[in-house]
PDB file of N, CA and C and ligand atoms in Angstrom:
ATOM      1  N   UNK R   6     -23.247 102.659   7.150  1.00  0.00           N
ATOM      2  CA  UNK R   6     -22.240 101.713   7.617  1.00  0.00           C
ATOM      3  C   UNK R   6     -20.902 102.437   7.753  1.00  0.00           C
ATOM      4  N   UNK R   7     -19.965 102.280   8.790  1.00  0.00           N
ATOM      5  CA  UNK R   7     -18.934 102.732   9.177  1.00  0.00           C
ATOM      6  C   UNK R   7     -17.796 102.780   8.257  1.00  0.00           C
ATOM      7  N   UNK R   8     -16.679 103.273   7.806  1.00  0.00           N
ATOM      8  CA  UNK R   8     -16.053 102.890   6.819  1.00  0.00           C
ATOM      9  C   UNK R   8     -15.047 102.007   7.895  1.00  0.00           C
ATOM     10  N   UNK R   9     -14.268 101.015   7.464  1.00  0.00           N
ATOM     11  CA  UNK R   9     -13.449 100.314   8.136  1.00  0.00           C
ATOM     12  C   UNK R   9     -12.168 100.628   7.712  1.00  0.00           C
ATOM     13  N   UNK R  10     -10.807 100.422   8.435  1.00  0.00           N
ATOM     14  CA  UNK R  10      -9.414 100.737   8.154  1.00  0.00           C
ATOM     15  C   UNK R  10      -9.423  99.273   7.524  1.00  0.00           C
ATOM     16  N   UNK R  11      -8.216  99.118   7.018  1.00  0.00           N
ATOM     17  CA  UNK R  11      -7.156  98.146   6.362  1.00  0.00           C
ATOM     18  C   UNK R  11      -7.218  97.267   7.293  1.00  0.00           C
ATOM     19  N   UNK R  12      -6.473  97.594   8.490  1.00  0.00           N
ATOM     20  CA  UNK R  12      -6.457  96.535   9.641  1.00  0.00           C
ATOM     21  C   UNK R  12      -7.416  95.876   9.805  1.00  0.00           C
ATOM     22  N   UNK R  13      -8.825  96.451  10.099  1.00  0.00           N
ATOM     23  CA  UNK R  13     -10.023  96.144  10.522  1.00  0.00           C
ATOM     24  C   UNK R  13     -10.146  95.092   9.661  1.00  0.00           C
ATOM     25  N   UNK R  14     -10.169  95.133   8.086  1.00  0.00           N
ATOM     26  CA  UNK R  14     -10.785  94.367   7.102  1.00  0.00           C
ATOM     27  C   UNK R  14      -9.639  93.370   7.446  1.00  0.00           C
ATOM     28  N   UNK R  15      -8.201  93.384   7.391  1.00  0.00           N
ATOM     29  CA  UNK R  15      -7.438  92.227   7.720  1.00  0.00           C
ATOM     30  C   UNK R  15      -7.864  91.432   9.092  1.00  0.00           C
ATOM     31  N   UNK R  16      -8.380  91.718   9.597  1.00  0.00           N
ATOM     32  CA  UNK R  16      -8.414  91.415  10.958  1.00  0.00           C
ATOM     33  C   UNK R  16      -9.942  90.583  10.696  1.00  0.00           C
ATOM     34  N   UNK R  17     -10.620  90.589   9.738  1.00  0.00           N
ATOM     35  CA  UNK R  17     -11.692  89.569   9.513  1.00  0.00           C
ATOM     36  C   UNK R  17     -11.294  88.427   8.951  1.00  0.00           C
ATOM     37  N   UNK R  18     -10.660  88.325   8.067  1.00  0.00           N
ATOM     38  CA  UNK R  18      -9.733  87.182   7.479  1.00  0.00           C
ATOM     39  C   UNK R  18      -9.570  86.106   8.574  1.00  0.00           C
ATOM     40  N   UNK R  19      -9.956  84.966   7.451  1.00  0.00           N
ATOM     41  CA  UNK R  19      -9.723  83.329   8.071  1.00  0.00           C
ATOM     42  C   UNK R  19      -8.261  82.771   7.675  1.00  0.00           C
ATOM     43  N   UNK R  20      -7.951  82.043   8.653  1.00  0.00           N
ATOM     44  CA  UNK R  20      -6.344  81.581   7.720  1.00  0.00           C
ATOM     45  C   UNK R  20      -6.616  80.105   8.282  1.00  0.00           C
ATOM     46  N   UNK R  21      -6.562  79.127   7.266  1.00  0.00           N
ATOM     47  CA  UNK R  21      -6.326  77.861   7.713  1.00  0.00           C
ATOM     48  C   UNK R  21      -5.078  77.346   7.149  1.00  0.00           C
ATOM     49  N   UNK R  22      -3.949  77.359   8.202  1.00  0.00           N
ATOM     50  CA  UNK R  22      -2.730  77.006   8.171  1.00  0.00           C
ATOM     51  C   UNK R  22      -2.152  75.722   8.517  1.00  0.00           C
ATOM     52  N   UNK R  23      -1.418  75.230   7.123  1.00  0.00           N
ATOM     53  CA  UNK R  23      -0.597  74.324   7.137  1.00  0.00           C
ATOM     54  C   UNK R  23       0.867  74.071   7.736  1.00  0.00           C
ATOM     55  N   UNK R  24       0.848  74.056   9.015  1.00  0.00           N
ATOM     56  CA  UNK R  24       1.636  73.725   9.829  1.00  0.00           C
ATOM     57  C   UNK R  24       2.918  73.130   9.102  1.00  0.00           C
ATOM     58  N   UNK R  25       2.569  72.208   8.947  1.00  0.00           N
ATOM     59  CA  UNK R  25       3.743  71.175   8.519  1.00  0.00           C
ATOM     60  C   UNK R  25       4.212  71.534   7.051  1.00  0.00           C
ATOM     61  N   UNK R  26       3.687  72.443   5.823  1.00  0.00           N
ATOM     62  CA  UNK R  26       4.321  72.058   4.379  1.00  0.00           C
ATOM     63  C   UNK R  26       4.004  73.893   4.049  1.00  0.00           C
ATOM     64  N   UNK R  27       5.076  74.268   4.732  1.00  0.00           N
ATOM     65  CA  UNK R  27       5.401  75.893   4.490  1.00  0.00           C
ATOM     66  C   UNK R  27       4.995  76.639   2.917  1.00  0.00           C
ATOM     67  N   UNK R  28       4.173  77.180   2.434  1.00  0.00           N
ATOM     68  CA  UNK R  28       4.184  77.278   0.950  1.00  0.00           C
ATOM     69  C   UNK R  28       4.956  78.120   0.049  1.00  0.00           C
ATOM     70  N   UNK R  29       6.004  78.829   1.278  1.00  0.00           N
ATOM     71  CA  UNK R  29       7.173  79.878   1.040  1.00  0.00           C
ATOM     72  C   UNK R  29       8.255  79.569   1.874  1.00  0.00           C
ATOM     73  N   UNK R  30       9.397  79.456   1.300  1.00  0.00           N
ATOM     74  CA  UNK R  30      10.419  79.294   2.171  1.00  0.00           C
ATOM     75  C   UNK R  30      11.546  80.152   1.560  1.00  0.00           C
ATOM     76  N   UNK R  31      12.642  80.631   2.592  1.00  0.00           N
ATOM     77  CA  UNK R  31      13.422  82.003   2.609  1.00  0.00           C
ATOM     78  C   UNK R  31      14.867  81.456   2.448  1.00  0.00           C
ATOM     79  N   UNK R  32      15.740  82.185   2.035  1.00  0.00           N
ATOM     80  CA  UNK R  32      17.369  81.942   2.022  1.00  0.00           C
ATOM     81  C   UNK R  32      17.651  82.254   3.444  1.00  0.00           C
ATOM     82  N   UNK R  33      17.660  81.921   4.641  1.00  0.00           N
ATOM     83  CA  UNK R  33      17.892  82.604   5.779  1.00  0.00           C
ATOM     84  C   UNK R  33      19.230  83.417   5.715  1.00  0.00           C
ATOM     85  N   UNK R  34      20.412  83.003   5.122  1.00  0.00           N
ATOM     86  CA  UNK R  34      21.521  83.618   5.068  1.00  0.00           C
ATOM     87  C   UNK R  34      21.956  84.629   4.177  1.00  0.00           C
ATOM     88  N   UNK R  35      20.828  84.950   3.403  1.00  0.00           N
ATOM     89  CA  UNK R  35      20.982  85.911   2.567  1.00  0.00           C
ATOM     90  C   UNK R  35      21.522  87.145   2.700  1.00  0.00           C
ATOM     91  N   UNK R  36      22.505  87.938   2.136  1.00  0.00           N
ATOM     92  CA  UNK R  36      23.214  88.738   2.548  1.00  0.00           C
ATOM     93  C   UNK R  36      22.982  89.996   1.768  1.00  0.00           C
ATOM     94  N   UNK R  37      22.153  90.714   1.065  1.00  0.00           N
ATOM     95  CA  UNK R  37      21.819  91.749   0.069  1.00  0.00           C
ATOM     96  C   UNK R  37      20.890  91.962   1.192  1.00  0.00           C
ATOM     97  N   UNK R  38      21.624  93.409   1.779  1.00  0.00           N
ATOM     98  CA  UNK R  38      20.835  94.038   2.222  1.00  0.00           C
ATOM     99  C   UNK R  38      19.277  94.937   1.714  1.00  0.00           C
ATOM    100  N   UNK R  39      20.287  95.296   0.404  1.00  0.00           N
ATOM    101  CA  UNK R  39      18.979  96.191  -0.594  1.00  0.00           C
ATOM    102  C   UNK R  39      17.876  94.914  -0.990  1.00  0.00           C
ATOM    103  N   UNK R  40      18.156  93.514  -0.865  1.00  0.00           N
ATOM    104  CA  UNK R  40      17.098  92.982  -1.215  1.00  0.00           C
ATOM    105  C   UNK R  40      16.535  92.381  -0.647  1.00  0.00           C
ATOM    106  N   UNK R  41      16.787  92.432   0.957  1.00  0.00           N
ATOM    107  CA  UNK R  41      16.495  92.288   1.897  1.00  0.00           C
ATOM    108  C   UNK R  41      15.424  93.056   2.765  1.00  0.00           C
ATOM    109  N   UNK R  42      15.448  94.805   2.465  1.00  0.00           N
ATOM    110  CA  UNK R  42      15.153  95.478   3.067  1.00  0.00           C
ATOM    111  C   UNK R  42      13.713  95.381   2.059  1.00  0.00           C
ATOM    112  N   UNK R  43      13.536  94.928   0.785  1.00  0.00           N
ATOM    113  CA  UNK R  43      12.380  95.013  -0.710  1.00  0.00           C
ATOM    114  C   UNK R  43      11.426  94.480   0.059  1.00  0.00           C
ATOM    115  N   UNK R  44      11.627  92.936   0.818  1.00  0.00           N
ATOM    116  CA  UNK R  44      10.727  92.400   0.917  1.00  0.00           C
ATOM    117  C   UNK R  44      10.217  92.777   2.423  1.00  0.00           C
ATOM    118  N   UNK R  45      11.368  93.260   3.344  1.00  0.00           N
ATOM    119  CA  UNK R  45      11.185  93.334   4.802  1.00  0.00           C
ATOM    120  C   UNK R  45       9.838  94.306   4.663  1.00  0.00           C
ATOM    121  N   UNK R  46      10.009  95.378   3.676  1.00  0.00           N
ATOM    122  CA  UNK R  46       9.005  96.902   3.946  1.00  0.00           C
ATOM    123  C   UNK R  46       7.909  96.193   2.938  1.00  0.00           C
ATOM    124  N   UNK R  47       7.976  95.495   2.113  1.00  0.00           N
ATOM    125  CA  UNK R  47       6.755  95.210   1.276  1.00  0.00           C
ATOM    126  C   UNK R  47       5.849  94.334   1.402  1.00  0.00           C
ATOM    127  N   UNK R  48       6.227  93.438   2.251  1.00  0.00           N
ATOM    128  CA  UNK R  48       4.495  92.327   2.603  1.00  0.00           C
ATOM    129  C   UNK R  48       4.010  92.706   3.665  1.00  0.00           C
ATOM    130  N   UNK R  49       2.913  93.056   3.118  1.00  0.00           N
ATOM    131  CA  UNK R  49       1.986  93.346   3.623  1.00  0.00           C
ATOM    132  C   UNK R  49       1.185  93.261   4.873  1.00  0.00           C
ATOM    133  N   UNK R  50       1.520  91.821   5.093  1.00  0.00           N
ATOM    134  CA  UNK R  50       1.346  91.164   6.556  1.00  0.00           C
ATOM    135  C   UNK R  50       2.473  91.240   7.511  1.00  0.00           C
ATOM    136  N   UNK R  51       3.367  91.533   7.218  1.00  0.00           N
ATOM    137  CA  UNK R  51       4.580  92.393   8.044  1.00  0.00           C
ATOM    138  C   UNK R  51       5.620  90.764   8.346  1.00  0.00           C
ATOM    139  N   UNK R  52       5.860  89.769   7.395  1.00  0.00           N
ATOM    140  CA  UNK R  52       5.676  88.282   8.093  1.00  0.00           C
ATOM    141  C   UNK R  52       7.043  87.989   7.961  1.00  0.00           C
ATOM    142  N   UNK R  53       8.201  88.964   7.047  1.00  0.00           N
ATOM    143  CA  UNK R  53       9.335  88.913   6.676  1.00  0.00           C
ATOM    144  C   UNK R  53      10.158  90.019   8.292  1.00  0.00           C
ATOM    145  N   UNK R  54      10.934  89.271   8.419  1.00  0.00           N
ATOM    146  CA  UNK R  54      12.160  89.791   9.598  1.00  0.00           C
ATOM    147  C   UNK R  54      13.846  89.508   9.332  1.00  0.00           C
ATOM    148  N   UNK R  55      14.530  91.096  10.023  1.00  0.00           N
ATOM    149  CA  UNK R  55      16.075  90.326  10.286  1.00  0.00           C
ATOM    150  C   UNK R  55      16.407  90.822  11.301  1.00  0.00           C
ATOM    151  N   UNK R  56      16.780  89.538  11.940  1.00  0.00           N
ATOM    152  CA  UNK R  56      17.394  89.620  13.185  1.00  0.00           C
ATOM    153  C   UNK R  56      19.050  88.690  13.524  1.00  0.00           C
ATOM    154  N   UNK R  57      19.940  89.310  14.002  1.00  0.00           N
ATOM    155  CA  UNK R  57      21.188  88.794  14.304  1.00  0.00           C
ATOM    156  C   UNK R  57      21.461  87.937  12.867  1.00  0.00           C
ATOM    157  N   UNK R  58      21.949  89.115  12.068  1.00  0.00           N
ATOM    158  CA  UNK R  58      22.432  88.520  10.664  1.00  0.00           C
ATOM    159  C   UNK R  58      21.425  87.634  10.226  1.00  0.00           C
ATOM    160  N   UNK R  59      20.513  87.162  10.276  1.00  0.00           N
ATOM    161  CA  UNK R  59      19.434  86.003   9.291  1.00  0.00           C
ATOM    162  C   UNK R  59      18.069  86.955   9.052  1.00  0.00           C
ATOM    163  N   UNK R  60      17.601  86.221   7.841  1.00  0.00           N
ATOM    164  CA  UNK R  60      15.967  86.761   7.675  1.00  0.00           C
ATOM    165  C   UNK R  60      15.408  85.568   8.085  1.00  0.00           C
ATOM    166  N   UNK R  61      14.236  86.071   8.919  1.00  0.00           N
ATOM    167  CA  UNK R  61      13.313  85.215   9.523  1.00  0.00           C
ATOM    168  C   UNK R  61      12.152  84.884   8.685  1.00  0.00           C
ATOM    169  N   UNK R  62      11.429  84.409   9.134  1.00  0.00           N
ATOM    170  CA  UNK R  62       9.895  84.335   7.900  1.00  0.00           C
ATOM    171  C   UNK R  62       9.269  83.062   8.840  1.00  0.00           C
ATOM    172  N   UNK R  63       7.551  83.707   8.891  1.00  0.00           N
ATOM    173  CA  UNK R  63       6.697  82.750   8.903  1.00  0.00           C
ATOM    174  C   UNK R  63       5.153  82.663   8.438  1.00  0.00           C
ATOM    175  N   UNK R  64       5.390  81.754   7.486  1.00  0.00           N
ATOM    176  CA  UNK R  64       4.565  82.019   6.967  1.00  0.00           C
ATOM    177  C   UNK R  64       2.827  81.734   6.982  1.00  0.00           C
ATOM    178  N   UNK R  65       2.610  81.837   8.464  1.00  0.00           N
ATOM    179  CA  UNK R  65       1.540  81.889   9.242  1.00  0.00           C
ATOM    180  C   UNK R  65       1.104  83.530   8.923  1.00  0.00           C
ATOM    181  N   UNK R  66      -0.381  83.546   7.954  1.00  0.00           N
ATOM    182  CA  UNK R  66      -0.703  84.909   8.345  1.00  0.00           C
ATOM    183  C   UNK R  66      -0.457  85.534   6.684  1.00  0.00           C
ATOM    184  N   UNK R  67      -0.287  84.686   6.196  1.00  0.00           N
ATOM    185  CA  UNK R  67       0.317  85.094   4.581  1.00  0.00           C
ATOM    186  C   UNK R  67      -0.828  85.624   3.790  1.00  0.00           C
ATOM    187  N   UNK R  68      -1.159  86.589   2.856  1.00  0.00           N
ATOM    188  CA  UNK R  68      -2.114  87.137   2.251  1.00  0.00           C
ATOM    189  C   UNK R  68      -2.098  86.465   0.853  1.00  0.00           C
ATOM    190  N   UNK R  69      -0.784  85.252   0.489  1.00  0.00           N
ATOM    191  CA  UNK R  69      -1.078  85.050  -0.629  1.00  0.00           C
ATOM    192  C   UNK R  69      -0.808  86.116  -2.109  1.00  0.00           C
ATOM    193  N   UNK R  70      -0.353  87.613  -1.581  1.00  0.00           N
ATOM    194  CA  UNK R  70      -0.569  88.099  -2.546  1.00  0.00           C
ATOM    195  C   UNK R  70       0.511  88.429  -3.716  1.00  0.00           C
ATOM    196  N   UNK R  71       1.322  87.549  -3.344  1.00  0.00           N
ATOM    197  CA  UNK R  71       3.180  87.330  -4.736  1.00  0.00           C
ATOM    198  C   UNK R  71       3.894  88.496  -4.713  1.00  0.00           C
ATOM    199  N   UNK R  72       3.693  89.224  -3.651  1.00  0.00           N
ATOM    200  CA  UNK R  72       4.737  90.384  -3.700  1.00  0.00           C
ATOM    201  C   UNK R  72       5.909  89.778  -3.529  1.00  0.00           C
ATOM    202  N   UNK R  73       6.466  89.086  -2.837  1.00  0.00           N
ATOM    203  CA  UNK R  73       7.632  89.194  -2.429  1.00  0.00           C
ATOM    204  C   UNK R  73       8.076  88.028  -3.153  1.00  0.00           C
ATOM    205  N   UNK R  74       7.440  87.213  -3.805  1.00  0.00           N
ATOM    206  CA  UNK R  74       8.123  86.216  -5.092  1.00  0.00           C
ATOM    207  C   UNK R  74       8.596  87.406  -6.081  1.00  0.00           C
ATOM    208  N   UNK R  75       7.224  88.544  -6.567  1.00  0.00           N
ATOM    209  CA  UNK R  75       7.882  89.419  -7.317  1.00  0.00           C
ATOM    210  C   UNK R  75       9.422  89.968  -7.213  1.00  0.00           C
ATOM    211  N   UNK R  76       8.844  90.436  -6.049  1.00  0.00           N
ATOM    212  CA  UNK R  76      10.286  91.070  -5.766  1.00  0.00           C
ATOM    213  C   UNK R  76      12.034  90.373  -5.481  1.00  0.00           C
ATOM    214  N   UNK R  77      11.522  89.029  -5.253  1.00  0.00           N
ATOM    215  CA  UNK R  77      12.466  88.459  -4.866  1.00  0.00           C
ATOM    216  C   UNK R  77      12.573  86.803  -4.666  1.00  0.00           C
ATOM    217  N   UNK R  78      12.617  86.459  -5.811  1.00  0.00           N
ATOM    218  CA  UNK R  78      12.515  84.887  -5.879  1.00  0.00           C
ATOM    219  C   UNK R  78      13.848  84.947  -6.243  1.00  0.00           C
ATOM    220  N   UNK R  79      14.015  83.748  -5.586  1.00  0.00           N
ATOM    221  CA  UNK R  79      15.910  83.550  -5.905  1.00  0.00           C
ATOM    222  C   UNK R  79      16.961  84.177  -5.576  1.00  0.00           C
ATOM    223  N   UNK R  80      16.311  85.419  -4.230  1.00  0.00           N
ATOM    224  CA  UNK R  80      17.469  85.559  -3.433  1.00  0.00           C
ATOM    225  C   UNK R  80      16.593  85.777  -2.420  1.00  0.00           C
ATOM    226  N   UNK R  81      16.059  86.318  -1.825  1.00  0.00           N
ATOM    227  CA  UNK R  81      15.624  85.901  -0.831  1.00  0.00           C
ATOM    228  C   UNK R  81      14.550  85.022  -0.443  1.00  0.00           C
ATOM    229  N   UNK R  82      13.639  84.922  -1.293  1.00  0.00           N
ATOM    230  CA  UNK R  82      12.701  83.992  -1.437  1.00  0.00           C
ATOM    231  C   UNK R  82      13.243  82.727  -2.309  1.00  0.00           C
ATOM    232  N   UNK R  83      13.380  81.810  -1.840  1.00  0.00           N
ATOM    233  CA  UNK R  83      13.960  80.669  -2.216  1.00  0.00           C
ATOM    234  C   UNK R  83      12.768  79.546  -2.835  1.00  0.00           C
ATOM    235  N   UNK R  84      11.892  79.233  -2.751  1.00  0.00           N
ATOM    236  CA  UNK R  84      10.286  78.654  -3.031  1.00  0.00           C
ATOM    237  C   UNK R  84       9.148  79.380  -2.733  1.00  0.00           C
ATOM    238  N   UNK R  85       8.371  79.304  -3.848  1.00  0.00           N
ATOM    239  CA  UNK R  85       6.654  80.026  -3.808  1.00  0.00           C
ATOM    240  C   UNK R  85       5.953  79.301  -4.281  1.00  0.00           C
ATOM    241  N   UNK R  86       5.113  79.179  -3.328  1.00  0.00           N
ATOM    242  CA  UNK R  86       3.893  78.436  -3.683  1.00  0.00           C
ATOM    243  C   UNK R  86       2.376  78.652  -3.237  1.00  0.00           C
ATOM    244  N   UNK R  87       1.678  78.283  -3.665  1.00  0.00           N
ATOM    245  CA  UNK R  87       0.188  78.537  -3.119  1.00  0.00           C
ATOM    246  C   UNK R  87      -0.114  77.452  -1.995  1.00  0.00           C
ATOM    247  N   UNK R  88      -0.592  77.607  -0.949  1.00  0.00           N
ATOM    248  CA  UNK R  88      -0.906  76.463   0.254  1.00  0.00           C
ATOM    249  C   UNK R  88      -1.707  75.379  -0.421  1.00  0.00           C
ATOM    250  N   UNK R  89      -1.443  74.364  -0.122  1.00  0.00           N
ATOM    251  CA  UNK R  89      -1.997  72.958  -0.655  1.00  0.00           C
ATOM    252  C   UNK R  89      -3.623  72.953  -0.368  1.00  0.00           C
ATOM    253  N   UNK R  90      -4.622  72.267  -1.033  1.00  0.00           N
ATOM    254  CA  UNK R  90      -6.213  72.239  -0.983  1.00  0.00           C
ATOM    255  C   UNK R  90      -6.136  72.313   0.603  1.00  0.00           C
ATOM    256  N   UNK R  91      -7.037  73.489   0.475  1.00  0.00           N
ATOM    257  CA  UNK R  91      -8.404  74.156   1.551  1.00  0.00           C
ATOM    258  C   UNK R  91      -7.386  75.187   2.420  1.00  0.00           C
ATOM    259  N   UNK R  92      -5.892  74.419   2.566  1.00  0.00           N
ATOM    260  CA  UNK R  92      -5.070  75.818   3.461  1.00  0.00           C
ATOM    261  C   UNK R  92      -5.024  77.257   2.812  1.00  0.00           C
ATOM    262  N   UNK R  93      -4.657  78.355   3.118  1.00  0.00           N
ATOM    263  CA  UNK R  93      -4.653  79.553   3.232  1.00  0.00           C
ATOM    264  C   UNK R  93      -5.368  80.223   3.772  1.00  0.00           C
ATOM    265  N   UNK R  94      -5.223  81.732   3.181  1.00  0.00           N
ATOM    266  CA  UNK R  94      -6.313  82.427   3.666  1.00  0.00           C
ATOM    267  C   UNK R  94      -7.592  82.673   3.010  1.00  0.00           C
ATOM    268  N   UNK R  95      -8.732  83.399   3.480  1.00  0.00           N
ATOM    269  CA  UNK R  95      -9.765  82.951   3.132  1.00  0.00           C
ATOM    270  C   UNK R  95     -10.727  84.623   3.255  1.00  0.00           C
ATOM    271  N   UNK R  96     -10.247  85.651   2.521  1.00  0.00           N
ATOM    272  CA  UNK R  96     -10.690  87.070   2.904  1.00  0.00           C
ATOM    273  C   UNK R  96     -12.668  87.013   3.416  1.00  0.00           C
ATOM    274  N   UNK R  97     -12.424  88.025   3.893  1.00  0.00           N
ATOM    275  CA  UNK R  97     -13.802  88.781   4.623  1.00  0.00           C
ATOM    276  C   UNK R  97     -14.054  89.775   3.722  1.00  0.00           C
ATOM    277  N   UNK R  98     -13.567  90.685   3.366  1.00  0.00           N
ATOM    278  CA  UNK R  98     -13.927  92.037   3.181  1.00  0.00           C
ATOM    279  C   UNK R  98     -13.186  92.596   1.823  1.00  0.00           C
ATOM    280  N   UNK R  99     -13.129  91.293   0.950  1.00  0.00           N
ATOM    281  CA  UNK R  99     -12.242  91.722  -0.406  1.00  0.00           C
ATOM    282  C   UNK R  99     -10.805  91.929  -0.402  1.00  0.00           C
TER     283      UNK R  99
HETATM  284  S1  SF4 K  19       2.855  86.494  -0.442  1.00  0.00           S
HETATM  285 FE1  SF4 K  19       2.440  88.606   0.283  1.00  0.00          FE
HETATM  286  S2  SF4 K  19       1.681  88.381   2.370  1.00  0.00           S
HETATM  287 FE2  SF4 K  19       2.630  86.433   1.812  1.00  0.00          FE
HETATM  288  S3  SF4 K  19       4.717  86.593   2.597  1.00  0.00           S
HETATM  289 FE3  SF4 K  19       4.771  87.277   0.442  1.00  0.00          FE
HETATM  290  S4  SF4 K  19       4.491  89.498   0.522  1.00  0.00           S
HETATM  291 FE4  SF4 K  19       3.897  88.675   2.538  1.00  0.00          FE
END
């Protein structure tokens, strides 16, 4: 059997997304660049952005995996939570 990249195995992953009740939500105006830049380079799913002074975020595509609560609850990460019964993601390949 082939060995597969990272991508590949992400790229099997199911996500059943809750549209309407975000399970992470961001300080958009947050102004710490250094703690800004923690979470921009560290999730994984690439789902954190800044553009024209604001951080963006969506959290469509989320791995679930608390990095960026780690790193940053209460300044840039403003709420963490796990997606409500049956939403999230749903791995393939561990
Ligand atoms: S929980 Fe992980 S994948 Fe989801 S937004 Fe945070 S760092 Fe990214």
């Amino acid at each position: 059997m082939a060995k597969m990249s990272v991508d590949d195995k992400l790229g099997l992953d199911l996500f059943h997304t809750d549209e309407h009740n975000p399970h992470i939500t961001v300080n958009e105006d947050y102004d710490d660049m250094e703690e800004i830049r923690k979470v921009l380079l560290a999730c994984p799913a690439g789902l954190y952005h800044y553009e024209n002074g604001k951080v963006t975020f969506s959290h469509e595509g989320c791995l679930e995996c608390g990095t960026c609560r780690v790193l940053s609850i209460d300044k840039v990460v403003k709420s963490w939570d796990h997606p409500m019964g049956g939403a999230g993601v749903q791995f393939r390949q561990g």
